[in-house]
CSV table of C-alpha atoms in Angstrom, one decimal:
chain,number,residue,atom,x,y,z
A,1,MET,CA,-57.7,129.3,-74.5
A,2,LYS,CA,-54.9,130.0,-71.9
A,3,THR,CA,-55.2,127.8,-68.8
A,4,VAL,CA,-53.5,128.0,-65.4
A,5,PHE,CA,-53.5,124.9,-63.2
A,6,VAL,CA,-53.0,125.1,-59.5
A,7,GLY,CA,-52.5,121.9,-57.3
A,8,ALA,CA,-50.0,120.0,-55.2
A,9,VAL,CA,-51.5,116.6,-54.3
A,10,GLU,CA,-52.1,113.1,-55.7
A,11,GLY,CA,-55.4,114.1,-57.2
A,12,SER,CA,-53.8,117.2,-58.8
A,13,LEU,CA,-51.3,115.0,-60.5
A,14,ARG,CA,-54.0,112.7,-61.8
A,15,ALA,CA,-56.0,115.7,-63.1
A,16,LEU,CA,-53.0,117.2,-64.8
A,17,GLU,CA,-52.3,113.9,-66.5
A,18,ALA,CA,-55.9,113.7,-67.7
A,19,LEU,CA,-55.7,117.1,-69.2
A,20,VAL,CA,-52.5,116.4,-70.9
A,21,ALA,CA,-53.8,113.1,-72.3
A,22,SER,CA,-56.9,114.9,-73.7
A,23,GLY,CA,-54.7,117.5,-75.5
A,24,LYS,CA,-55.7,120.2,-72.9
A,25,ALA,CA,-52.3,120.7,-71.2
A,26,PRO,CA,-52.3,124.0,-69.2
A,27,ASP,CA,-50.1,126.9,-70.2
A,28,LEU,CA,-48.9,127.3,-66.6
A,29,VAL,CA,-48.8,124.9,-63.6
A,30,VAL,CA,-48.6,126.4,-60.2
A,31,THR,CA,-47.5,124.0,-57.4
A,32,LEU,CA,-45.5,123.5,-54.3
A,33,HIS,CA,-41.8,122.9,-54.4
A,34,PRO,CA,-41.0,119.3,-53.3
A,35,THR,CA,-39.2,120.8,-50.2
A,36,LYS,CA,-42.7,121.7,-49.0
A,37,ALA,CA,-44.0,118.2,-49.3
A,38,ALA,CA,-44.8,117.9,-45.6
A,39,ARG,CA,-47.7,120.3,-46.0
A,40,HIS,CA,-49.8,117.5,-47.5
A,41,SER,CA,-50.0,113.8,-46.5
A,42,ASP,CA,-50.9,113.2,-50.2
A,43,PHE,CA,-48.4,115.6,-51.8
A,44,ALA,CA,-47.4,114.9,-55.4
A,45,ASP,CA,-44.6,116.4,-57.5
A,46,LEU,CA,-46.2,117.9,-60.7
A,47,SER,CA,-43.0,119.2,-62.2
A,48,GLU,CA,-42.1,116.3,-64.5
A,49,VAL,CA,-45.6,116.0,-66.0
A,50,ALA,CA,-45.6,119.8,-66.5
A,51,ARG,CA,-42.2,119.8,-68.1
A,52,VAL,CA,-43.0,116.9,-70.5
A,53,ALA,CA,-46.3,118.6,-71.5
A,54,GLY,CA,-44.5,121.9,-72.2
A,55,SER,CA,-46.3,123.8,-69.5
A,56,GLU,CA,-44.5,126.6,-67.7
A,57,LEU,CA,-43.9,125.9,-64.0
A,58,LEU,CA,-44.3,128.3,-61.1
A,59,TYR,CA,-43.6,127.3,-57.5
A,60,ALA,CA,-45.7,129.0,-54.8
A,61,THR,CA,-46.5,128.6,-51.2
A,62,ASP,CA,-49.3,131.1,-51.0
A,63,ILE,CA,-51.7,131.4,-54.0
A,64,ASN,CA,-52.8,134.8,-52.7
A,65,ASP,CA,-49.3,136.3,-52.4
A,66,PRO,CA,-49.3,139.5,-54.5
A,67,ALA,CA,-46.1,138.5,-56.4
A,68,THR,CA,-47.7,135.1,-57.2
A,69,VAL,CA,-50.9,136.7,-58.4
A,70,GLN,CA,-48.9,139.2,-60.5
A,71,SER,CA,-46.9,136.4,-62.1
A,72,ILE,CA,-50.0,134.5,-63.0
A,73,ALA,CA,-51.7,137.7,-64.3
A,74,ALA,CA,-48.8,138.3,-66.6
A,75,ARG,CA,-49.8,135.2,-68.6
A,76,ALA,CA,-53.3,136.6,-69.1
A,77,PRO,CA,-55.1,133.3,-68.5
A,78,ASP,CA,-58.7,132.7,-69.6
A,79,ILE,CA,-59.4,130.1,-66.9
A,80,ALA,CA,-57.8,129.0,-63.7
A,81,LEU,CA,-58.2,125.4,-62.4
A,82,VAL,CA,-57.6,124.9,-58.7
A,83,ILE,CA,-57.4,121.2,-58.1
A,84,GLY,CA,-56.0,120.1,-54.7
A,85,TRP,CA,-54.8,123.4,-53.1
A,86,SER,CA,-55.7,124.0,-49.5
A,87,GLN,CA,-55.8,127.8,-49.4
A,88,ILE,CA,-58.9,129.9,-49.9
A,89,CYS,CA,-58.7,131.8,-53.2
A,90,ARG,CA,-59.0,135.5,-52.4
A,91,ALA,CA,-60.5,138.1,-54.8
A,92,PRO,CA,-57.2,139.3,-56.4
A,93,PHE,CA,-56.4,135.7,-57.5
A,94,ARG,CA,-60.0,134.9,-58.6
A,95,SER,CA,-60.1,138.1,-60.8
A,96,VAL,CA,-57.0,137.1,-62.8
A,97,ALA,CA,-58.6,134.5,-65.1
A,98,ARG,CA,-60.9,136.1,-67.7
A,99,LEU,CA,-63.6,133.4,-67.5
A,100,GLY,CA,-63.3,132.5,-63.9
A,101,THR,CA,-61.8,130.0,-61.5
A,102,LEU,CA,-62.9,126.3,-61.5
A,103,GLY,CA,-62.4,124.2,-58.4
A,104,PHE,CA,-63.0,120.6,-57.3
A,105,HIS,CA,-64.7,119.3,-54.2
A,106,PRO,CA,-65.1,115.6,-53.3
A,107,ALA,CA,-68.7,115.9,-52.2
A,108,PRO,CA,-72.3,116.5,-53.6
A,109,LEU,CA,-72.4,120.3,-53.2
A,110,PRO,CA,-74.2,122.0,-51.6
A,111,ARG,CA,-73.9,119.1,-49.2
A,112,LEU,CA,-70.7,118.6,-47.3
A,113,ARG,CA,-69.1,121.9,-47.9
A,114,GLY,CA,-65.9,122.6,-46.1
A,115,ARG,CA,-63.0,120.4,-45.0
A,116,ALA,CA,-62.2,116.7,-44.9
A,117,ALA,CA,-65.2,115.7,-46.9
A,118,ILE,CA,-64.0,112.2,-47.7
A,119,PRO,CA,-63.4,111.2,-44.0
A,120,TRP,CA,-66.7,112.8,-42.9
A,121,THR,CA,-68.5,110.9,-45.7
A,122,ILE,CA,-67.4,107.6,-44.2
A,123,LEU,CA,-67.8,108.7,-40.6
A,124,ALA,CA,-71.3,109.8,-41.2
A,125,GLY,CA,-72.2,106.4,-42.7
A,126,LEU,CA,-73.4,107.9,-46.0
A,127,THR,CA,-74.3,105.5,-48.8
A,128,GLU,CA,-73.8,107.9,-51.7
A,129,THR,CA,-71.8,111.0,-52.5
A,130,ALA,CA,-70.6,112.9,-55.6
A,131,ALA,CA,-67.6,114.6,-57.2
A,132,THR,CA,-68.2,118.2,-58.0
A,133,LEU,CA,-66.5,120.8,-60.3
A,134,PHE,CA,-67.7,124.3,-59.3
A,135,TRP,CA,-66.9,127.9,-60.0
A,136,ILE,CA,-65.0,129.3,-57.0
A,137,ASP,CA,-66.5,132.5,-55.5
A,138,ALA,CA,-66.0,134.4,-52.2
A,139,GLY,CA,-67.8,131.8,-50.1
A,140,CYS,CA,-66.8,128.3,-48.8
A,141,ASP,CA,-67.7,125.9,-51.7
A,142,THR,CA,-70.7,128.0,-52.5
A,143,GLY,CA,-70.1,128.8,-56.2
A,144,ASP,CA,-72.2,127.6,-59.2
A,145,ILE,CA,-71.8,124.0,-60.1
A,146,ALA,CA,-70.2,123.2,-63.5
A,147,ALA,CA,-70.5,119.4,-63.3
A,148,GLN,CA,-71.3,116.7,-60.8
A,149,TYR,CA,-70.8,113.0,-60.9
A,150,PRO,CA,-72.6,110.6,-58.5
A,151,ILE,CA,-70.6,108.1,-56.5
A,152,PRO,CA,-71.9,105.1,-54.5
A,153,VAL,CA,-70.3,104.6,-51.1
A,154,SER,CA,-69.7,100.9,-50.3
A,155,PRO,CA,-70.3,99.5,-46.8
A,156,ARG,CA,-66.6,98.8,-46.4
A,157,GLU,CA,-65.4,102.1,-48.0
A,158,THR,CA,-62.0,103.4,-47.0
A,159,ALA,CA,-60.4,106.8,-47.3
A,160,ARG,CA,-58.2,105.4,-50.1
A,161,SER,CA,-61.0,103.7,-52.1
A,162,LEU,CA,-63.2,106.7,-51.9
A,163,TYR,CA,-60.3,109.1,-52.7
A,164,ASP,CA,-59.6,107.0,-55.8
A,165,LYS,CA,-63.3,107.0,-56.8
A,166,GLN,CA,-63.4,110.8,-56.4
A,167,VAL,CA,-60.2,111.3,-58.5
A,168,ASP,CA,-61.4,108.9,-61.2
A,169,ALA,CA,-64.7,110.9,-61.5
A,170,MET,CA,-62.9,114.2,-61.5
A,171,CYS,CA,-60.5,113.1,-64.2
A,172,GLN,CA,-63.4,112.1,-66.3
A,173,MET,CA,-65.3,115.4,-65.9
A,174,LEU,CA,-62.4,117.9,-66.0
A,175,PRO,CA,-61.3,117.5,-69.7
A,176,GLU,CA,-64.9,117.5,-70.8
A,177,VAL,CA,-65.7,120.7,-68.9
A,178,VAL,CA,-62.5,122.5,-70.1
A,179,ALA,CA,-63.4,121.5,-73.7
A,180,ASP,CA,-67.0,122.9,-73.2
A,181,ILE,CA,-65.6,126.2,-71.8
A,182,GLU,CA,-63.2,126.4,-74.8
A,183,ALA,CA,-66.2,125.9,-77.1
A,184,ASP,CA,-68.1,128.7,-75.2
A,185,ARG,CA,-70.5,126.2,-73.6
A,186,ILE,CA,-70.1,127.3,-70.0
A,187,SER,CA,-72.3,125.5,-67.5
A,188,ARG,CA,-73.3,127.3,-64.3
A,189,HIS,CA,-76.0,125.8,-61.9
A,190,PRO,CA,-76.5,127.8,-58.7
A,191,GLN,CA,-76.4,125.8,-55.5
A,192,ASP,CA,-79.5,125.7,-53.3
A,193,PRO,CA,-78.4,127.1,-49.9
A,194,SER,CA,-81.3,125.4,-48.1
A,195,LEU,CA,-79.6,122.0,-48.8
A,196,ALA,CA,-76.2,123.0,-47.6
A,197,SER,CA,-74.3,121.2,-44.8
A,198,TYR,CA,-70.8,121.9,-43.5
A,199,CYS,CA,-67.8,119.7,-42.6
A,200,ALA,CA,-65.5,120.8,-39.9
A,201,ARG,CA,-61.8,120.7,-40.2
A,202,ARG,CA,-60.0,117.5,-39.0
A,203,ARG,CA,-56.5,117.4,-37.7
A,204,PRO,CA,-54.1,114.4,-37.4
A,205,GLU,CA,-54.8,114.1,-33.7
A,206,ASP,CA,-58.5,113.5,-34.4
A,207,GLY,CA,-57.4,110.0,-35.5
A,208,TYR,CA,-56.7,109.1,-31.8
A,209,ILE,CA,-58.5,105.9,-30.9
A,210,ASP,CA,-60.8,106.0,-27.9
A,211,TRP,CA,-61.1,102.3,-27.0
A,212,THR,CA,-64.2,103.0,-24.9
A,213,ARG,CA,-66.1,103.5,-28.2
A,214,SER,CA,-67.8,100.5,-29.8
A,215,ALA,CA,-65.8,98.3,-32.3
A,216,ALA,CA,-68.2,99.4,-35.1
A,217,GLU,CA,-67.4,103.1,-34.4
A,218,LEU,CA,-63.7,102.4,-34.3
A,219,ASP,CA,-63.8,100.3,-37.5
A,220,ARG,CA,-65.4,103.3,-39.2
A,221,LEU,CA,-62.8,105.7,-37.9
A,222,ILE,CA,-59.9,103.6,-39.0
A,223,ARG,CA,-61.4,103.3,-42.5
A,224,ALA,CA,-62.2,107.0,-42.7
A,225,VAL,CA,-58.8,108.5,-41.7
A,226,GLY,CA,-56.3,106.0,-43.2
A,227,ASP,CA,-54.2,106.3,-46.4
A,228,PRO,CA,-53.8,108.9,-48.0
A,229,TYR,CA,-54.4,110.7,-44.6
A,230,PRO,CA,-52.4,110.4,-41.4
A,231,GLY,CA,-54.4,107.4,-40.0
A,232,ALA,CA,-55.9,106.2,-36.8
A,233,PHE,CA,-53.5,105.7,-33.9
A,234,THR,CA,-53.2,104.5,-30.3
A,235,GLU,CA,-50.3,104.2,-27.8
A,236,PHE,CA,-48.5,101.4,-26.1
A,237,ARG,CA,-45.7,101.9,-23.6
A,238,GLY,CA,-44.9,105.4,-25.0
A,239,GLN,CA,-44.8,104.3,-28.6
A,240,VAL,CA,-47.4,105.4,-31.3
A,241,LEU,CA,-49.1,102.5,-32.9
A,242,THR,CA,-50.9,103.4,-36.2
A,243,ILE,CA,-53.7,101.0,-37.2
A,244,ALA,CA,-54.1,100.8,-40.9
A,245,SER,CA,-56.9,98.2,-41.2
A,246,ALA,CA,-59.3,96.4,-38.9
A,247,ARG,CA,-62.8,94.8,-38.7
A,248,VAL,CA,-65.4,94.1,-36.1
A,249,PHE,CA,-64.8,90.7,-34.6
A,250,GLU,CA,-68.2,89.0,-34.3
A,251,GLY,CA,-67.4,85.3,-33.9
A,252,PRO,CA,-67.0,83.4,-30.7
A,253,PRO,CA,-65.5,83.7,-28.2
A,254,ARG,CA,-66.9,86.8,-26.5
A,255,TYR,CA,-64.1,88.6,-24.9
A,256,ILE,CA,-64.4,90.3,-21.6
A,257,GLY,CA,-61.8,92.9,-20.8
A,258,LEU,CA,-60.7,96.5,-20.4
A,259,PRO,CA,-61.2,98.9,-23.3
A,260,GLY,CA,-58.0,98.7,-25.3
A,261,GLN,CA,-56.9,95.4,-23.9
A,262,ILE,CA,-55.3,92.9,-26.3
A,263,GLN,CA,-57.3,89.7,-25.9
A,264,ASP,CA,-55.8,87.3,-28.5
A,265,GLN,CA,-53.2,87.2,-31.3
A,266,THR,CA,-52.4,85.4,-34.5
A,267,SER,CA,-49.4,85.9,-36.8
A,268,ALA,CA,-51.5,88.3,-38.9
A,269,SER,CA,-53.8,90.0,-36.5
A,270,PHE,CA,-54.7,90.8,-32.9
A,271,ARG,CA,-58.0,91.4,-31.1
A,272,VAL,CA,-58.7,94.3,-28.9
A,273,SER,CA,-61.6,94.9,-26.4
A,274,CYS,CA,-63.7,98.0,-27.1
A,275,GLY,CA,-66.6,99.7,-25.5
A,276,ASP,CA,-69.8,97.7,-24.7
A,277,PHE,CA,-67.7,94.5,-24.6
A,278,THR,CA,-67.4,94.6,-28.4
A,279,CYS,CA,-64.1,93.5,-30.0
A,280,LEU,CA,-62.0,94.8,-32.9
A,281,GLU,CA,-59.7,92.6,-34.9
A,282,VAL,CA,-56.7,94.6,-36.1
A,283,THR,CA,-55.3,93.3,-39.4
A,284,GLY,CA,-52.8,96.0,-40.4
A,285,TRP,CA,-50.6,98.2,-38.2
A,286,HIS,CA,-47.2,99.7,-37.8
A,287,THR,CA,-45.0,101.1,-35.0
A,288,ALA,CA,-41.5,102.2,-34.5
A,289,SER,CA,-40.9,99.5,-31.9
A,290,PRO,CA,-40.1,95.9,-33.1
A,291,ALA,CA,-41.3,94.4,-29.8
A,292,PRO,CA,-44.4,92.2,-30.0
A,293,LEU,CA,-47.6,93.3,-28.3
A,294,PRO,CA,-48.3,91.2,-25.3
A,295,ARG,CA,-51.6,89.5,-24.7
A,296,HIS,CA,-53.6,91.4,-22.1
A,297,GLY,CA,-51.5,94.6,-22.6
A,298,VAL,CA,-53.7,97.7,-22.7
A,299,LEU,CA,-53.4,100.0,-25.7
A,300,GLY,CA,-53.8,103.7,-25.0
A,301,GLN,CA,-53.5,103.2,-21.3
A,302,ALA,CA,-51.3,106.2,-20.7
A,303,ARG,CA,-53.8,108.5,-22.4
A,304,GLN,CA,-56.7,106.9,-20.5
A,305,VAL,CA,-55.0,107.3,-17.2
A,306,LEU,CA,-54.2,111.0,-17.9
A,307,ALA,CA,-57.8,111.6,-18.9
């Protein structure tokens, strides 16, 4: 069975490694050239794994470009695997592989179709999710399900921990599904559209911290949009301050201050007033400025004044 693999992110690399380890190395790997790495916050270079595995390598920026589709079609693939590629697969590309095109979605389809499923899972406070392999069709994550693996969501889940859980599940399922397809055991379970929900696109600027929100809400935001994504951020004196980790501060004393005001500091953290007189303890951050943050300074003040 001839296989073409399409991907360009960390999860793609892990999936490719899993296929190679199982003896299912694809015949062709389609990926982004490293000079295009800025397109993805979790970009990964697949070229070395493809080379060692003996797979042909094709660099592409648009999977639907006629020249790219023609180049893939020349290999006469039986199946296409699209694992970590941000573009919609149009009909000409989907028609190339004889048995169809298999995709991955980090959500329990038909729930959470669409974009940024991992951040939205955490932001929505869900307690369980799933990793899904599905047959790509003309809709948005609407194709028949090939395999699905349930995943619990912990109370302190982060984007990184959930990303890793999703990739681990996908790497377990993918070689098994490919082996089943090769053995003519093709699984297709139609989705129930009455159960569908849809995730909206998120952009880096959606990680801006509104300090008038409660500490619990901001804690959830920081966990949801951090590594491997751009992260939650605020401003201080014209400098961007990215907050990598934090927690709700619940112990005494009870701080009274402006939203965004730094109330206390230690060598490893600082505490910030939030909405409803709650407090967030920031435990991981980075900024281009080496200057220390002053007690009672107000984060995000410039944005709040402009608003």
